[in-house]
Amino acid sequence: MPHTPDPDTQPEFYDGVPTKRLLAWVVDMIVIVAMCLMILPFTAFTGIFFFPFLMLVIGFIYRVITITTGSATWGMRLMGMELRDLRDQPFDFGTALFHTLGYSFSWAVAPLQLISVVLMCVSARKQGLSDMVLGSVAVNRRRGV
């Protein structure tokens, strides 16, 4: 990955990223639950019976839209981080879609999510499985951007 920030010469881009990703995930989950609760009355409250599926769908849409429009979910933006592709560019729709698909698949297969979390903690670029497959990185947002 020659174009993403080098963790040896530019470690500031990766400082605290695993912790920030965890905190961003908590914020994003709160936002997704709130959105689902707001949608619930429009399902005549039958959404209670398929609430996990509703969360999956709303969460998927939320992640794709927010990552496409700002290369970060609202939680990531709050934590001062962003996702960059292997050319060090912000995510476009396709990359956001594939990253979200990878994220969703890793949650569906629990050992993959565990591996992803471990990789975020120990790899030089703090990448999860979806990041490694796509060549993307989560970095601290650049100053002035």
PDB file of C-alpha atoms in Angstrom:
ATOM      1  CA  MET A   1       0.000   0.000   0.000  1.00  0.00           C
ATOM      2  CA  PRO A   2       2.306   2.725  -1.169  1.00  0.00           C
ATOM      3  CA  HIS A   3      -0.191   5.597  -1.086  1.00  0.00           C
ATOM      4  CA  THR A   4      -1.755   5.388   2.366  1.00  0.00           C
ATOM      5  CA  PRO A   5       0.117   7.061   5.232  1.00  0.00           C
ATOM      6  CA  ASP A   6       3.113   5.015   6.336  1.00  0.00           C
ATOM      7  CA  PRO A   7       2.759   3.990   9.983  1.00  0.00           C
ATOM      8  CA  ASP A   8       6.545   4.150  10.460  1.00  0.00           C
ATOM      9  CA  THR A   9       7.064   7.676   9.117  1.00  0.00           C
ATOM     10  CA  GLN A  10       3.583   9.091   9.854  1.00  0.00           C
ATOM     11  CA  PRO A  11       2.396   7.345  13.045  1.00  0.00           C
ATOM     12  CA  GLU A  12       0.152  10.281  13.963  1.00  0.00           C
ATOM     13  CA  PHE A  13      -2.388   9.064  11.391  1.00  0.00           C
ATOM     14  CA  TYR A  14      -2.840   5.805  13.334  1.00  0.00           C
ATOM     15  CA  ASP A  15      -2.527   7.007  16.946  1.00  0.00           C
ATOM     16  CA  GLY A  16      -5.497   5.804  18.982  1.00  0.00           C
ATOM     17  CA  VAL A  17      -7.392   4.491  15.954  1.00  0.00           C
ATOM     18  CA  PRO A  18      -8.576   1.181  17.528  1.00  0.00           C
ATOM     19  CA  THR A  19     -10.041   3.000  20.546  1.00  0.00           C
ATOM     20  CA  LYS A  20     -11.603   5.658  18.331  1.00  0.00           C
ATOM     21  CA  ARG A  21     -13.129   2.966  16.124  1.00  0.00           C
ATOM     22  CA  LEU A  22     -14.708   1.336  19.173  1.00  0.00           C
ATOM     23  CA  LEU A  23     -16.106   4.647  20.435  1.00  0.00           C
ATOM     24  CA  ALA A  24     -17.328   5.517  16.918  1.00  0.00           C
ATOM     25  CA  TRP A  25     -19.058   2.140  16.728  1.00  0.00           C
ATOM     26  CA  VAL A  26     -20.875   2.855  20.028  1.00  0.00           C
ATOM     27  CA  VAL A  27     -22.013   6.267  18.734  1.00  0.00           C
ATOM     28  CA  ASP A  28     -23.134   4.726  15.436  1.00  0.00           C
ATOM     29  CA  MET A  29     -25.103   2.013  17.228  1.00  0.00           C
ATOM     30  CA  ILE A  30     -26.896   4.644  19.322  1.00  0.00           C
ATOM     31  CA  VAL A  31     -27.772   6.560  16.132  1.00  0.00           C
ATOM     32  CA  ILE A  32     -28.991   3.389  14.398  1.00  0.00           C
ATOM     33  CA  VAL A  33     -31.136   2.344  17.382  1.00  0.00           C
ATOM     34  CA  ALA A  34     -32.623   5.859  17.529  1.00  0.00           C
ATOM     35  CA  MET A  35     -33.438   5.736  13.805  1.00  0.00           C
ATOM     36  CA  CYS A  36     -35.069   2.332  14.216  1.00  0.00           C
ATOM     37  CA  LEU A  37     -37.121   3.555  17.166  1.00  0.00           C
ATOM     38  CA  MET A  38     -38.321   6.500  15.072  1.00  0.00           C
ATOM     39  CA  ILE A  39     -39.307   4.117  12.248  1.00  0.00           C
ATOM     40  CA  LEU A  40     -41.119   1.711  14.596  1.00  0.00           C
ATOM     41  CA  PRO A  41     -44.449   3.621  14.716  1.00  0.00           C
ATOM     42  CA  PHE A  42     -44.556   3.604  10.891  1.00  0.00           C
ATOM     43  CA  THR A  43     -44.572  -0.205  10.984  1.00  0.00           C
ATOM     44  CA  ALA A  44     -47.642  -0.126  13.272  1.00  0.00           C
ATOM     45  CA  PHE A  45     -45.190  -1.390  15.905  1.00  0.00           C
ATOM     46  CA  THR A  46     -44.904  -4.746  14.135  1.00  0.00           C
ATOM     47  CA  GLY A  47     -41.224  -3.825  13.734  1.00  0.00           C
ATOM     48  CA  ILE A  48     -40.770  -4.986  17.316  1.00  0.00           C
ATOM     49  CA  PHE A  49     -41.040  -8.556  16.020  1.00  0.00           C
ATOM     50  CA  PHE A  50     -38.262  -8.075  13.469  1.00  0.00           C
ATOM     51  CA  PHE A  51     -36.253  -5.376  15.246  1.00  0.00           C
ATOM     52  CA  PRO A  52     -32.846  -7.073  14.716  1.00  0.00           C
ATOM     53  CA  PHE A  53     -33.548  -7.268  10.970  1.00  0.00           C
ATOM     54  CA  LEU A  54     -34.692  -3.634  10.984  1.00  0.00           C
ATOM     55  CA  MET A  55     -31.432  -2.678  12.725  1.00  0.00           C
ATOM     56  CA  LEU A  56     -29.453  -4.634  10.130  1.00  0.00           C
ATOM     57  CA  VAL A  57     -31.148  -2.899   7.205  1.00  0.00           C
ATOM     58  CA  ILE A  58     -31.096   0.610   8.682  1.00  0.00           C
ATOM     59  CA  GLY A  59     -27.506   0.143   9.859  1.00  0.00           C
ATOM     60  CA  PHE A  60     -26.418  -1.009   6.409  1.00  0.00           C
ATOM     61  CA  ILE A  61     -28.087   1.959   4.692  1.00  0.00           C
ATOM     62  CA  TYR A  62     -26.739   4.374   7.329  1.00  0.00           C
ATOM     63  CA  ARG A  63     -23.171   3.122   6.914  1.00  0.00           C
ATOM     64  CA  VAL A  64     -23.193   3.165   3.112  1.00  0.00           C
ATOM     65  CA  ILE A  65     -24.687   6.666   2.925  1.00  0.00           C
ATOM     66  CA  THR A  66     -22.510   8.262   5.616  1.00  0.00           C
ATOM     67  CA  ILE A  67     -19.302   6.629   4.393  1.00  0.00           C
ATOM     68  CA  THR A  68     -20.087   7.595   0.780  1.00  0.00           C
ATOM     69  CA  THR A  69     -20.813  11.226   1.664  1.00  0.00           C
ATOM     70  CA  GLY A  70     -17.951  11.860   4.073  1.00  0.00           C
ATOM     71  CA  SER A  71     -15.697   8.785   4.040  1.00  0.00           C
ATOM     72  CA  ALA A  72     -16.747   8.219   7.656  1.00  0.00           C
ATOM     73  CA  THR A  73     -19.836   7.403   9.675  1.00  0.00           C
ATOM     74  CA  TRP A  74     -21.122  10.087  12.041  1.00  0.00           C
ATOM     75  CA  GLY A  75     -19.399   8.289  14.907  1.00  0.00           C
ATOM     76  CA  MET A  76     -16.082   8.301  13.027  1.00  0.00           C
ATOM     77  CA  ARG A  77     -16.461  11.990  12.238  1.00  0.00           C
ATOM     78  CA  LEU A  78     -17.130  12.718  15.914  1.00  0.00           C
ATOM     79  CA  MET A  79     -13.934  10.824  16.810  1.00  0.00           C
ATOM     80  CA  GLY A  80     -11.921  12.774  14.206  1.00  0.00           C
ATOM     81  CA  MET A  81     -11.209   9.921  11.842  1.00  0.00           C
ATOM     82  CA  GLU A  82     -11.958   8.899   8.269  1.00  0.00           C
ATOM     83  CA  LEU A  83     -11.629   5.958   5.908  1.00  0.00           C
ATOM     84  CA  ARG A  84      -9.223   6.151   2.961  1.00  0.00           C
ATOM     85  CA  ASP A  85      -8.853   3.758   0.034  1.00  0.00           C
ATOM     86  CA  LEU A  86      -5.554   2.274  -1.112  1.00  0.00           C
ATOM     87  CA  ARG A  87      -4.865   5.390  -3.247  1.00  0.00           C
ATOM     88  CA  ASP A  88      -5.375   7.530  -0.105  1.00  0.00           C
ATOM     89  CA  GLN A  89      -8.639   8.896  -1.484  1.00  0.00           C
ATOM     90  CA  PRO A  90     -11.986   9.227   0.330  1.00  0.00           C
ATOM     91  CA  PHE A  91     -14.386   6.324  -0.189  1.00  0.00           C
ATOM     92  CA  ASP A  92     -16.742   6.451  -3.148  1.00  0.00           C
ATOM     93  CA  PHE A  93     -20.091   4.621  -3.266  1.00  0.00           C
ATOM     94  CA  GLY A  94     -18.631   1.324  -4.484  1.00  0.00           C
ATOM     95  CA  THR A  95     -15.906   1.221  -1.866  1.00  0.00           C
ATOM     96  CA  ALA A  96     -18.367   2.197   0.874  1.00  0.00           C
ATOM     97  CA  LEU A  97     -20.746  -0.531  -0.277  1.00  0.00           C
ATOM     98  CA  PHE A  98     -18.058  -3.236  -0.312  1.00  0.00           C
ATOM     99  CA  HIS A  99     -16.623  -2.084   3.018  1.00  0.00           C
ATOM    100  CA  THR A 100     -20.101  -2.245   4.576  1.00  0.00           C
ATOM    101  CA  LEU A 101     -20.735  -5.665   3.022  1.00  0.00           C
ATOM    102  CA  GLY A 102     -17.465  -6.905   4.530  1.00  0.00           C
ATOM    103  CA  TYR A 103     -18.358  -5.392   7.900  1.00  0.00           C
ATOM    104  CA  SER A 104     -21.809  -7.007   7.810  1.00  0.00           C
ATOM    105  CA  PHE A 105     -20.396 -10.381   6.768  1.00  0.00           C
ATOM    106  CA  SER A 106     -17.832 -10.298   9.568  1.00  0.00           C
ATOM    107  CA  TRP A 107     -20.655  -9.700  12.079  1.00  0.00           C
ATOM    108  CA  ALA A 108     -22.617 -12.588  10.584  1.00  0.00           C
ATOM    109  CA  VAL A 109     -19.641 -14.920  11.068  1.00  0.00           C
ATOM    110  CA  ALA A 110     -18.579 -14.125  14.637  1.00  0.00           C
ATOM    111  CA  PRO A 111     -15.014 -15.517  14.455  1.00  0.00           C
ATOM    112  CA  LEU A 112     -14.306 -13.167  11.546  1.00  0.00           C
ATOM    113  CA  GLN A 113     -15.337 -10.179  13.659  1.00  0.00           C
ATOM    114  CA  LEU A 114     -13.062 -11.338  16.454  1.00  0.00           C
ATOM    115  CA  ILE A 115     -10.163 -11.720  13.995  1.00  0.00           C
ATOM    116  CA  SER A 116     -10.963  -8.270  12.603  1.00  0.00           C
ATOM    117  CA  VAL A 117     -10.827  -6.663  16.062  1.00  0.00           C
ATOM    118  CA  VAL A 118      -7.525  -8.381  16.858  1.00  0.00           C
ATOM    119  CA  LEU A 119      -6.063  -7.188  13.554  1.00  0.00           C
ATOM    120  CA  MET A 120      -7.174  -3.611  14.306  1.00  0.00           C
ATOM    121  CA  CYS A 121      -5.227  -3.796  17.554  1.00  0.00           C
ATOM    122  CA  VAL A 122      -2.022  -5.427  16.299  1.00  0.00           C
ATOM    123  CA  SER A 123      -1.510  -4.536  12.616  1.00  0.00           C
ATOM    124  CA  ALA A 124       0.708  -1.588  11.752  1.00  0.00           C
ATOM    125  CA  ARG A 125      -2.055   0.241   9.861  1.00  0.00           C
ATOM    126  CA  LYS A 126      -4.761  -0.756  12.399  1.00  0.00           C
ATOM    127  CA  GLN A 127      -6.810  -2.459   9.661  1.00  0.00           C
ATOM    128  CA  GLY A 128      -9.711  -4.822  10.172  1.00  0.00           C
ATOM    129  CA  LEU A 129     -10.498  -7.658   7.751  1.00  0.00           C
ATOM    130  CA  SER A 130     -12.611  -5.499   5.416  1.00  0.00           C
ATOM    131  CA  ASP A 131      -9.836  -2.915   5.352  1.00  0.00           C
ATOM    132  CA  MET A 132      -7.207  -5.519   4.513  1.00  0.00           C
ATOM    133  CA  VAL A 133      -9.295  -7.004   1.700  1.00  0.00           C
ATOM    134  CA  LEU A 134      -9.993  -3.559   0.186  1.00  0.00           C
ATOM    135  CA  GLY A 135      -6.564  -2.089   0.983  1.00  0.00           C
ATOM    136  CA  SER A 136      -8.274   0.696   2.929  1.00  0.00           C
ATOM    137  CA  VAL A 137      -7.306   2.293   6.229  1.00  0.00           C
ATOM    138  CA  ALA A 138      -9.028   4.174   9.028  1.00  0.00           C
ATOM    139  CA  VAL A 139      -6.885   7.182   9.929  1.00  0.00           C
ATOM    140  CA  ASN A 140      -7.062  10.281  12.042  1.00  0.00           C
ATOM    141  CA  ARG A 141      -8.574  13.058   9.959  1.00  0.00           C
ATOM    142  CA  ARG A 142      -6.062  15.348   8.372  1.00  0.00           C
ATOM    143  CA  ARG A 143      -5.792  18.826   9.881  1.00  0.00           C
ATOM    144  CA  GLY A 144      -7.471  21.505   7.796  1.00  0.00           C
ATOM    145  CA  VAL A 145      -9.638  19.004   5.902  1.00  0.00           C
TER     146      VAL A 145
END
